[in-house]
């Protein structure tokens, strides 16, 4: 049977997707739901209904305001519940006008962070991005640091400033070393940037301290993914990052899309993983590993323009290290992983000038402005600019989307 909720073949949320999120609506406090077409299946109400008898999940799992309880269940349970949902949505047990469904597009339907994200680690896994940035900073001969082809480079981010799509934020202020100056100043960042990423979410039981995950085991523990914008203050970053890496330049805001797309929904888009040369150490080798060909898009809307302007197209396939390798490397020291932990891929740049996943690359560190609609001299983000990231993978007769990852820059707060 076909799905009881009707949608077009180009809709980002078909039966083959079934992403999870947290929503609220009039008369409904924040609760878990599943997007299907332009509707949301209310999992809280479903868990209290007779239809939940065959779900194979305790009702209390969906009676909180985060997805953590569900994500913490064993991977086999995720698969079984996904199959249950597909059966329910193609049976005559429900109708499209059932009170279990809520309009996803209604103005009074609000989307929230899907998870309590306990820890957030951001990687640097795109060869194109690392090469582009390294070339700008050190020249083509030393573009990649000696360790880059041997391990997935990463830093620990700040989970407290992760926000859902649609959240505006103030331009950050911190220490900056102005050009040609010898002493820093405290000022608002003038080189504000975005970074096009995906965030993978760890699921399943927590790993005990001291436990290592192989790439194969890590792959089974990746519940799904969200779009991620790692907003970055480049002038702050250039002054602070030696010797311990980014801090204030990236901890002020990280935006994610509100729908958590299960990894199972990306299976039709599997592609070969990158060729690793030199060969990786044994603990990172994954003969069965893969990437996913999910096209990614960046658009910017400036206040002087009427609509968004396209600025970049890339793909999730442009990761030198797979998500499973990132997670395996993260755990190799014995670091405990917990349900809801998030791993950012780092900027996903594609080959060619239209594939730059950041303004740092697109403008050659602000030295090559480009036209953005009526704005002829675009370099860094200005107050009032909005950045929107989307993803849409085309299957045979269906699409898999992530929704939007959007945020707007507000003026800096007073410095005194």
Coordinates of C-alpha atoms in Angstrom, one line a residue:
X1 CA 0.0 0.0 0.0
X2 CA 1.0 3.6 -0.5
X3 CA 1.6 6.0 2.4
X4 CA -1.6 7.4 3.9
X5 CA 0.0 10.9 3.9
X6 CA 0.4 12.1 0.3
X7 CA 3.4 14.0 -0.9
X8 CA 5.3 14.6 -4.2
X9 CA 8.2 12.6 -5.5
X10 CA 10.5 15.6 -4.8
X11 CA 9.4 15.9 -1.1
X12 CA 12.3 15.7 1.3
X13 CA 10.4 13.7 3.9
X14 CA 8.9 10.6 2.2
X15 CA 8.3 7.2 3.7
X16 CA 11.9 6.3 2.9
X17 CA 13.2 9.0 5.3
X18 CA 11.2 9.2 8.5
X19 CA 13.4 11.6 10.4
X20 CA 12.9 12.2 14.1
X21 CA 12.5 15.5 15.8
X22 CA 11.1 17.4 18.8
X23 CA 8.1 19.7 18.1
X24 CA 5.5 21.6 20.0
X25 CA 2.1 22.9 18.8
X26 CA -1.0 24.5 20.5
X27 CA -2.1 22.1 23.2
X28 CA 1.0 19.9 22.7
X29 CA 4.1 20.5 24.8
X30 CA 7.6 19.7 23.3
X31 CA 7.6 16.0 22.4
X32 CA 9.0 13.5 19.9
X33 CA 7.6 13.2 16.4
X34 CA 8.4 11.8 12.9
X35 CA 8.2 13.9 9.8
X36 CA 6.2 12.4 6.9
X37 CA 5.4 14.7 4.1
X38 CA 4.0 18.0 5.4
X39 CA 2.8 16.3 8.6
X40 CA 4.3 15.2 11.9
X41 CA 3.3 11.9 13.5
X42 CA 3.1 12.7 17.2
X43 CA 5.0 9.9 18.9
X44 CA 3.9 10.9 22.4
X45 CA 0.2 10.5 21.5
X46 CA 1.0 7.4 19.5
X47 CA 2.7 5.8 22.5
X48 CA -0.5 6.3 24.5
X49 CA -2.7 4.8 21.8
X50 CA -3.7 1.2 21.0
X51 CA -1.7 1.4 17.8
X52 CA 1.5 1.3 19.8
X53 CA 1.0 -2.3 20.8
X54 CA 3.3 -3.6 18.1
X55 CA 6.0 -0.9 18.4
X56 CA 8.5 -3.0 20.4
X57 CA 9.4 0.1 22.5
X58 CA 8.4 1.1 26.0
X59 CA 5.9 4.0 25.8
X60 CA 7.9 6.1 28.2
X61 CA 10.7 6.4 25.6
X62 CA 8.6 8.9 23.7
X63 CA 7.1 10.7 26.6
X64 CA 9.9 13.2 27.3
X65 CA 11.1 16.3 25.4
X66 CA 14.3 14.9 23.8
X67 CA 15.1 11.9 21.6
X68 CA 17.9 10.7 23.9
X69 CA 15.9 7.8 25.4
X70 CA 15.1 6.4 22.0
X71 CA 18.6 7.0 20.6
X72 CA 20.1 5.2 23.6
X73 CA 18.3 1.9 22.7
X74 CA 20.2 -0.9 20.8
X75 CA 20.5 -0.4 17.1
X76 CA 18.3 -3.4 16.4
X77 CA 15.5 -1.6 18.2
X78 CA 15.9 1.4 15.9
X79 CA 15.6 -0.8 12.9
X80 CA 12.5 -2.6 14.2
X81 CA 10.8 0.6 15.2
X82 CA 11.5 2.1 11.7
X83 CA 9.9 -1.0 10.1
X84 CA 6.9 -0.7 12.5
X85 CA 6.4 3.0 11.5
X86 CA 6.6 2.1 7.8
X87 CA 3.9 -0.6 8.3
X88 CA 1.7 1.7 10.3
X89 CA 1.9 4.5 7.7
X90 CA 1.0 2.2 4.9
X91 CA -1.9 0.4 6.6
X92 CA -5.5 1.2 7.1
X93 CA -5.1 1.5 10.8
X94 CA -4.7 5.3 10.5
X95 CA -6.2 7.9 8.3
X96 CA -4.6 11.2 7.2
X97 CA -7.0 13.2 9.4
X98 CA -6.1 11.2 12.5
X99 CA -5.4 13.5 15.6
X100 CA -2.0 11.7 15.8
X101 CA -0.9 13.9 12.9
X102 CA 0.1 17.6 13.2
X103 CA 0.8 20.0 10.4
X104 CA 4.5 20.4 10.0
X105 CA 4.3 23.6 8.1
X106 CA 1.8 25.5 10.3
X107 CA 3.0 28.8 11.7
X108 CA 2.3 27.7 15.3
X109 CA 4.2 24.4 15.0
X110 CA 7.6 24.9 16.6
X111 CA 10.7 22.7 16.1
X112 CA 13.3 22.3 18.9
X113 CA 16.7 20.7 19.4
X114 CA 16.1 17.0 18.8
X115 CA 18.5 15.9 21.6
X116 CA 20.3 16.9 24.7
X117 CA 23.8 17.0 23.2
X118 CA 26.1 16.1 26.0
X119 CA 29.3 16.4 24.1
X120 CA 30.2 17.8 20.7
X121 CA 33.4 17.2 18.8
X122 CA 34.2 18.8 15.4
X123 CA 36.5 17.1 12.9
X124 CA 38.5 18.4 10.0
X125 CA 37.8 15.6 7.6
X126 CA 37.5 17.0 4.1
X127 CA 40.7 16.8 2.0
X128 CA 39.5 19.6 -0.3
X129 CA 38.8 22.0 2.7
X130 CA 42.0 21.1 4.5
X131 CA 44.0 21.6 1.3
X132 CA 42.3 24.9 0.4
X133 CA 42.8 26.3 3.9
X134 CA 46.4 25.0 4.3
X135 CA 47.3 26.5 0.9
X136 CA 46.0 29.9 1.9
X137 CA 47.8 29.8 5.2
X138 CA 51.1 28.0 4.4
X139 CA 51.3 27.6 0.6
X140 CA 50.6 24.6 -1.5
X141 CA 53.8 22.8 -0.6
X142 CA 52.8 22.6 3.1
X143 CA 49.0 22.7 2.7
X144 CA 48.5 19.6 4.8
X145 CA 50.1 19.2 8.2
X146 CA 52.2 15.9 8.6
X147 CA 49.5 14.2 10.7
X148 CA 46.5 15.0 8.5
X149 CA 46.6 11.9 6.3
X150 CA 47.2 9.6 9.3
X151 CA 44.4 10.6 11.7
X152 CA 41.0 12.5 11.8
X153 CA 42.0 15.8 13.3
X154 CA 39.4 17.2 15.7
X155 CA 38.8 19.6 18.6
X156 CA 36.1 19.5 21.3
X157 CA 33.4 22.0 20.7
X158 CA 30.9 23.6 23.0
X159 CA 27.5 21.8 23.3
X160 CA 25.8 24.6 25.3
X161 CA 25.8 26.9 22.3
X162 CA 24.2 24.5 19.8
X163 CA 20.9 25.9 18.6
X164 CA 18.1 24.8 16.3
X165 CA 17.6 26.2 12.8
X166 CA 15.9 29.6 12.8
X167 CA 17.8 30.9 15.9
X168 CA 19.5 34.3 15.4
X169 CA 22.7 35.1 17.3
X170 CA 24.8 38.1 18.1
X171 CA 28.1 38.8 16.3
X172 CA 30.8 37.6 18.7
X173 CA 33.4 39.8 20.4
X174 CA 36.8 38.7 21.6
X175 CA 40.5 39.5 21.4
X176 CA 41.7 40.2 17.8
X177 CA 45.1 41.2 16.4
X178 CA 44.3 43.9 13.7
X179 CA 46.4 43.8 10.5
X180 CA 49.9 45.2 10.9
X181 CA 49.3 45.6 14.7
X182 CA 51.6 44.2 17.4
X183 CA 49.1 44.3 20.2
X184 CA 45.6 42.8 20.4
X185 CA 42.3 44.6 21.0
X186 CA 38.9 43.6 22.3
X187 CA 36.4 44.0 19.5
X188 CA 33.5 42.5 17.6
X189 CA 34.6 40.1 14.9
X190 CA 34.8 41.5 11.4
X191 CA 35.5 38.2 9.7
X192 CA 32.5 36.1 10.4
X193 CA 32.1 32.9 8.4
X194 CA 30.0 29.8 8.1
X195 CA 31.1 26.2 7.7
X196 CA 29.0 23.6 5.8
X197 CA 29.0 20.4 7.8
X198 CA 27.0 17.4 8.9
X199 CA 26.7 16.3 12.5
X200 CA 26.6 12.6 13.2
X201 CA 24.8 11.4 16.3
X202 CA 26.1 8.6 18.5
X203 CA 23.5 6.1 19.6
X204 CA 23.1 2.9 21.6
X205 CA 24.3 2.2 25.1
X206 CA 27.1 4.3 26.5
X207 CA 30.6 2.8 26.1
X208 CA 32.4 2.2 29.4
X209 CA 35.5 4.3 30.1
X210 CA 38.4 2.5 28.5
X211 CA 36.4 0.9 25.7
X212 CA 37.6 1.2 22.1
X213 CA 35.3 0.9 19.1
X214 CA 36.5 -0.5 15.7
X215 CA 35.2 1.3 12.6
X216 CA 32.8 -1.6 12.0
X217 CA 31.4 -1.4 15.6
X218 CA 31.3 2.4 15.4
X219 CA 29.3 2.3 12.2
X220 CA 26.5 0.4 14.0
X221 CA 26.5 3.1 16.7
X222 CA 25.8 6.0 14.4
X223 CA 22.0 6.7 14.8
X224 CA 21.8 9.5 12.1
X225 CA 22.8 12.9 11.0
X226 CA 21.8 16.6 11.0
X227 CA 23.0 19.5 8.9
X228 CA 25.4 21.6 10.9
X229 CA 26.7 25.2 10.5
X230 CA 29.9 25.8 12.5
X231 CA 29.8 29.6 12.6
X232 CA 33.4 30.8 12.8
X233 CA 35.1 34.2 13.7
X234 CA 38.2 34.0 11.5
X235 CA 39.9 37.1 13.0
X236 CA 39.5 35.7 16.5
X237 CA 40.6 32.2 15.3
X238 CA 43.8 33.4 13.7
X239 CA 44.9 35.1 17.0
X240 CA 43.9 32.4 19.5
X241 CA 44.4 29.1 17.8
X242 CA 48.1 28.6 18.6
X243 CA 48.9 26.2 20.3
X244 CA 45.6 24.6 21.4
X245 CA 43.2 25.3 18.5
X246 CA 39.9 27.1 18.2
X247 CA 38.1 28.4 21.3
X248 CA 36.1 31.6 21.4
X249 CA 36.2 31.7 17.6
X250 CA 33.8 28.8 17.4
X251 CA 32.0 28.5 20.8
X252 CA 29.5 31.3 20.3
X253 CA 26.9 29.5 18.1
X254 CA 26.6 26.2 16.2
X255 CA 23.3 25.7 14.3
X256 CA 21.8 22.3 13.4
X257 CA 18.8 21.3 11.4
X258 CA 16.0 20.1 13.7
X259 CA 15.3 16.7 11.9
X260 CA 17.5 13.8 12.8
X261 CA 17.8 11.7 9.6
X262 CA 18.4 8.0 10.4
X263 CA 21.5 6.5 8.9
X264 CA 19.3 3.8 7.4
X265 CA 17.6 6.5 5.2
X266 CA 21.0 7.2 3.6
X267 CA 21.8 3.6 2.6
X268 CA 20.6 4.1 -1.0
X269 CA 23.3 6.7 -1.5
X270 CA 26.3 4.7 -0.3
X271 CA 29.5 5.3 -2.3
X272 CA 33.1 4.1 -1.9
X273 CA 35.2 5.7 0.9
X274 CA 38.2 7.7 0.0
X275 CA 41.5 6.0 -1.0
X276 CA 43.9 6.5 1.9
X277 CA 47.5 7.1 0.9
X278 CA 49.6 6.3 2.9
X279 CA 47.6 3.4 4.3
X280 CA 45.9 4.1 7.6
X281 CA 47.1 2.4 10.8
X282 CA 45.2 -0.9 11.4
X283 CA 42.8 0.5 14.0
X284 CA 41.3 2.9 11.4
X285 CA 41.1 0.5 8.5
X286 CA 37.6 -0.4 7.4
X287 CA 37.3 -2.6 4.4
X288 CA 33.5 -2.3 4.5
X289 CA 33.4 1.4 5.1
X290 CA 31.6 3.9 2.9
X291 CA 30.7 7.5 2.4
X292 CA 27.3 8.8 1.3
X293 CA 26.6 10.9 -1.8
X294 CA 24.2 13.5 -0.3
X295 CA 24.3 16.9 -2.1
X296 CA 24.7 19.9 0.2
X297 CA 23.8 23.5 -0.6
X298 CA 24.6 26.9 0.9
X299 CA 22.6 30.1 0.3
X300 CA 23.0 33.6 1.8
X301 CA 20.3 36.3 2.0
X302 CA 21.6 39.8 2.5
X303 CA 19.3 42.5 3.7
X304 CA 19.6 44.4 0.4
X305 CA 18.5 41.3 -1.6
X306 CA 14.9 40.0 -1.9
X307 CA 15.8 36.3 -1.7
X308 CA 18.6 33.9 -1.0
X309 CA 21.5 33.6 -3.4
X310 CA 23.2 30.3 -4.0
X311 CA 26.9 30.3 -3.0
X312 CA 28.1 26.7 -2.8
X313 CA 27.2 23.1 -3.6
X314 CA 29.1 20.2 -2.1
X315 CA 28.4 16.6 -1.0
X316 CA 28.8 14.4 2.1
X317 CA 31.0 12.1 -0.1
X318 CA 33.8 14.7 0.2
X319 CA 35.1 13.3 3.5
X320 CA 38.5 11.7 3.6
X321 CA 37.6 9.9 6.8
X322 CA 34.2 8.2 7.2
X323 CA 31.9 9.0 10.2
X324 CA 32.7 5.5 11.5
X325 CA 36.5 6.2 11.3
X326 CA 35.9 9.5 13.2
X327 CA 34.0 7.8 15.9
X328 CA 36.5 4.9 16.1
X329 CA 39.4 7.4 16.4
X330 CA 37.5 9.4 19.1
X331 CA 37.2 6.2 21.2
X332 CA 40.6 4.8 20.7
X333 CA 42.0 6.5 23.8
X334 CA 39.2 4.9 25.9
X335 CA 37.0 8.0 25.8
X336 CA 33.4 7.1 26.8
X337 CA 30.7 7.8 24.2
X338 CA 27.1 8.6 25.2
X339 CA 23.8 8.6 23.4
X340 CA 23.3 12.1 21.9
X341 CA 27.0 12.9 21.5
X342 CA 27.5 14.7 18.2
X343 CA 30.5 14.5 15.8
X344 CA 30.8 17.3 13.2
X345 CA 32.5 16.4 9.9
X346 CA 34.3 19.7 9.5
X347 CA 33.7 21.8 6.5
X348 CA 32.7 19.7 3.5
X349 CA 34.2 21.4 0.5
X350 CA 34.0 19.9 -3.0
X351 CA 36.6 20.3 -5.9
X352 CA 36.2 23.5 -7.8
X353 CA 35.4 27.1 -7.0
X354 CA 31.6 26.4 -6.6
X355 CA 32.3 23.8 -4.0
X356 CA 33.9 26.0 -1.3
X357 CA 32.1 25.2 2.0
X358 CA 33.2 28.4 3.7
X359 CA 33.8 32.1 2.9
X360 CA 37.4 31.7 4.0
X361 CA 38.0 29.6 0.9
X362 CA 35.5 31.3 -1.5
X363 CA 37.0 34.8 -0.9
X364 CA 40.7 33.6 -0.4
X365 CA 40.7 34.9 3.2
X366 CA 38.6 38.0 2.3
X367 CA 40.9 39.1 -0.5
X368 CA 38.7 38.2 -3.5
X369 CA 35.1 39.7 -3.1
X370 CA 32.3 38.2 -5.1
X371 CA 28.9 39.5 -6.1
X372 CA 25.9 38.4 -4.0
X373 CA 22.9 39.8 -5.7
X374 CA 22.9 43.6 -5.2
X375 CA 25.9 43.3 -2.9
X376 CA 28.9 43.6 -5.2
X377 CA 31.7 43.2 -2.6
X378 CA 30.8 40.2 -0.5
X379 CA 33.6 38.9 1.6
X380 CA 32.5 38.1 5.2
X381 CA 29.1 37.9 6.8
X382 CA 27.5 41.3 7.8
X383 CA 24.8 42.1 10.3
X384 CA 21.4 41.0 9.1
X385 CA 22.8 38.3 6.8
X386 CA 21.1 34.9 6.9
X387 CA 22.8 31.7 5.9
X388 CA 20.7 28.7 4.9
X389 CA 22.0 25.1 4.4
X390 CA 20.0 22.3 2.9
X391 CA 20.6 18.8 1.6
X392 CA 18.6 16.7 -0.9
X393 CA 19.6 13.3 -2.2
X394 CA 17.8 12.0 -5.3
X395 CA 16.8 8.4 -5.2
X396 CA 14.7 6.3 -7.6
X397 CA 11.3 8.0 -7.3
X398 CA 12.0 9.7 -4.0
X399 CA 14.2 12.2 -2.3
X400 CA 15.8 12.3 1.1
X401 CA 16.2 15.8 2.7
X402 CA 17.3 17.2 6.1
X403 CA 15.1 20.3 6.3
X404 CA 16.8 23.7 6.7
X405 CA 19.8 24.8 8.8
X406 CA 19.3 28.5 9.0
X407 CA 20.6 31.4 11.1
X408 CA 20.8 35.2 11.0
X409 CA 23.6 37.4 12.3
X410 CA 22.6 40.1 14.8
X411 CA 24.8 43.1 15.7
X412 CA 27.3 42.6 18.4
X413 CA 26.2 43.3 22.0
X414 CA 27.7 46.5 23.5
X415 CA 31.4 45.9 24.3
X416 CA 31.1 47.7 27.7

